[in-house]
Amino acid sequence: MISVSTNFHPFRLKLSRREPVEFTVLLKNKSTEPRMITYEMVVSNDLSLDKSGLKYGDMKQIEKFMPGEEKKYSYDVYAKQFANIGEIPIKIKITQHYKNFKYIEKEYIKDAHLTVEE
């Protein structure tokens, strides 16, 4: 089993400040065997992972995710000019593979929500 936890710092994105929020994703392999996984993270159209507004996601393939091992990924999340106020979703998808990246054994999906204020 792969555990996924998320954290925002600060907890809310204020449009008036024009500063990003740090979004951290922590993955942990809670099984007793090494796992082969694909990690994908996608933000909604209101957000971006860079100042230009063009980067909307990240993907990593991990061949050997050992038992008890943790992986930490941090991102600066920016609001686009037309961002709506309210809860904005961020989708995290973990795909567990069998023998190689072509075969899917299990998928985990987690939704994180960032609060955007004026």
Short mmCIF file of C-alpha atoms in Angstrom, two decimals:
data_model
loop_
_atom_site.label_atom_id
_atom_site.label_comp_id
_atom_site.label_asym_id
_atom_site.label_seq_id
_atom_site.Cartn_x
_atom_site.Cartn_y
_atom_site.Cartn_z
CA MET A 1 0.00 0.00 0.00
CA ILE A 2 1.19 3.48 -0.86
CA SER A 3 0.31 6.26 1.58
CA VAL A 4 -0.14 9.80 0.19
CA SER A 5 -0.21 12.90 2.40
CA THR A 6 -0.31 16.55 1.33
CA ASN A 7 0.42 19.88 2.96
CA PHE A 8 0.05 23.56 1.98
CA HIS A 9 2.16 26.37 3.42
CA PRO A 10 0.51 28.82 3.97
CA PHE A 11 -2.88 27.11 4.07
CA ARG A 12 -4.55 29.60 1.72
CA LEU A 13 -3.58 31.34 -1.52
CA LYS A 14 -4.34 35.07 -1.42
CA LEU A 15 -4.76 36.63 -4.85
CA SER A 16 -3.99 40.14 -3.54
CA ARG A 17 -0.46 39.11 -2.46
CA ARG A 18 0.55 37.50 -5.78
CA GLU A 19 2.75 35.04 -3.87
CA PRO A 20 2.80 31.27 -4.40
CA VAL A 21 1.83 28.60 -1.90
CA GLU A 22 4.20 25.72 -1.22
CA PHE A 23 2.51 22.38 -1.90
CA THR A 24 4.23 19.28 -0.49
CA VAL A 25 3.38 15.67 -1.36
CA LEU A 26 4.77 12.85 0.79
CA LEU A 27 4.62 9.26 -0.51
CA LYS A 28 5.36 6.28 1.74
CA ASN A 29 5.55 2.59 0.85
CA LYS A 30 3.71 0.82 3.68
CA SER A 31 3.96 -2.65 2.13
CA THR A 32 6.60 -5.28 2.85
CA GLU A 33 7.79 -5.49 -0.77
CA PRO A 34 9.50 -3.05 -3.15
CA ARG A 35 7.03 -1.41 -5.52
CA MET A 36 7.26 0.02 -9.04
CA ILE A 37 5.09 3.14 -9.26
CA THR A 38 4.21 6.11 -11.42
CA TYR A 39 3.44 9.35 -9.56
CA GLU A 40 1.32 11.99 -11.31
CA MET A 41 0.13 15.35 -9.99
CA VAL A 42 -2.12 17.73 -11.93
CA VAL A 43 -3.45 21.16 -10.90
CA SER A 44 -6.69 22.67 -12.23
CA ASN A 45 -6.87 25.37 -14.91
CA ASP A 46 -6.94 28.10 -12.24
CA LEU A 47 -3.46 27.20 -10.98
CA SER A 48 0.05 26.70 -12.30
CA LEU A 49 3.38 25.31 -11.06
CA ASP A 50 5.39 28.20 -12.51
CA LYS A 51 5.05 31.98 -12.89
CA SER A 52 4.37 31.79 -16.62
CA GLY A 53 1.20 29.74 -16.08
CA LEU A 54 2.23 27.00 -18.50
CA LYS A 55 3.21 24.13 -16.19
CA TYR A 56 0.17 22.29 -14.87
CA GLY A 57 1.54 18.95 -13.63
CA ASP A 58 4.40 16.63 -12.80
CA MET A 59 5.08 12.92 -13.40
CA LYS A 60 7.76 10.61 -12.04
CA GLN A 61 8.39 6.91 -12.55
CA ILE A 62 10.01 5.15 -9.59
CA GLU A 63 11.42 1.70 -10.42
CA LYS A 64 12.25 0.58 -6.86
CA PHE A 65 10.21 2.12 -4.08
CA MET A 66 11.52 0.14 -1.11
CA PRO A 67 9.41 -0.86 1.96
CA GLY A 68 9.23 1.99 4.48
CA GLU A 69 10.84 4.44 2.04
CA GLU A 70 9.47 7.97 1.73
CA LYS A 71 9.56 10.32 -1.26
CA LYS A 72 8.88 14.03 -0.82
CA TYR A 73 7.99 16.41 -3.67
CA SER A 74 7.53 20.16 -3.20
CA TYR A 75 6.01 22.65 -5.63
CA ASP A 76 5.32 26.37 -5.73
CA VAL A 77 1.68 26.80 -6.77
CA TYR A 78 0.72 30.08 -8.45
CA ALA A 79 -2.73 31.45 -9.27
CA LYS A 80 -3.41 32.34 -12.89
CA GLN A 81 -4.86 35.77 -13.74
CA PHE A 82 -8.39 34.42 -14.14
CA ALA A 83 -8.37 32.18 -11.04
CA ASN A 84 -11.69 31.70 -9.27
CA ILE A 85 -12.15 32.21 -5.55
CA GLY A 86 -12.98 29.10 -3.52
CA GLU A 87 -11.75 25.51 -3.25
CA ILE A 88 -9.50 24.58 -6.20
CA PRO A 89 -8.76 20.83 -6.68
CA ILE A 90 -5.34 19.26 -7.17
CA LYS A 91 -5.32 15.63 -8.31
CA ILE A 92 -2.66 13.10 -7.29
CA LYS A 93 -2.60 9.68 -8.92
CA ILE A 94 -0.32 6.79 -7.94
CA THR A 95 -0.19 3.83 -10.30
CA GLN A 96 1.36 0.63 -8.96
CA HIS A 97 2.86 -1.51 -11.73
CA TYR A 98 3.56 -5.21 -12.13
CA LYS A 99 7.01 -6.23 -13.51
CA ASN A 100 7.29 -3.19 -15.85
CA PHE A 101 5.55 0.14 -16.44
CA LYS A 102 3.22 -1.37 -19.07
CA TYR A 103 1.16 -3.41 -16.59
CA ILE A 104 -1.06 -1.76 -13.97
CA GLU A 105 -1.63 -3.60 -10.71
CA LYS A 106 -3.43 -0.93 -8.66
CA GLU A 107 -4.24 2.80 -8.72
CA TYR A 108 -4.57 5.27 -5.87
CA ILE A 109 -6.18 8.70 -6.38
CA LYS A 110 -6.13 11.54 -3.87
CA ASP A 111 -7.70 14.97 -4.26
CA ALA A 112 -6.25 17.92 -2.39
CA HIS A 113 -8.11 21.24 -2.27
CA LEU A 114 -6.43 24.64 -2.10
CA THR A 115 -8.49 27.55 -0.77
CA VAL A 116 -8.11 30.69 -2.91
CA GLU A 117 -9.11 34.05 -1.41
CA GLU A 118 -9.04 37.66 -2.59
#
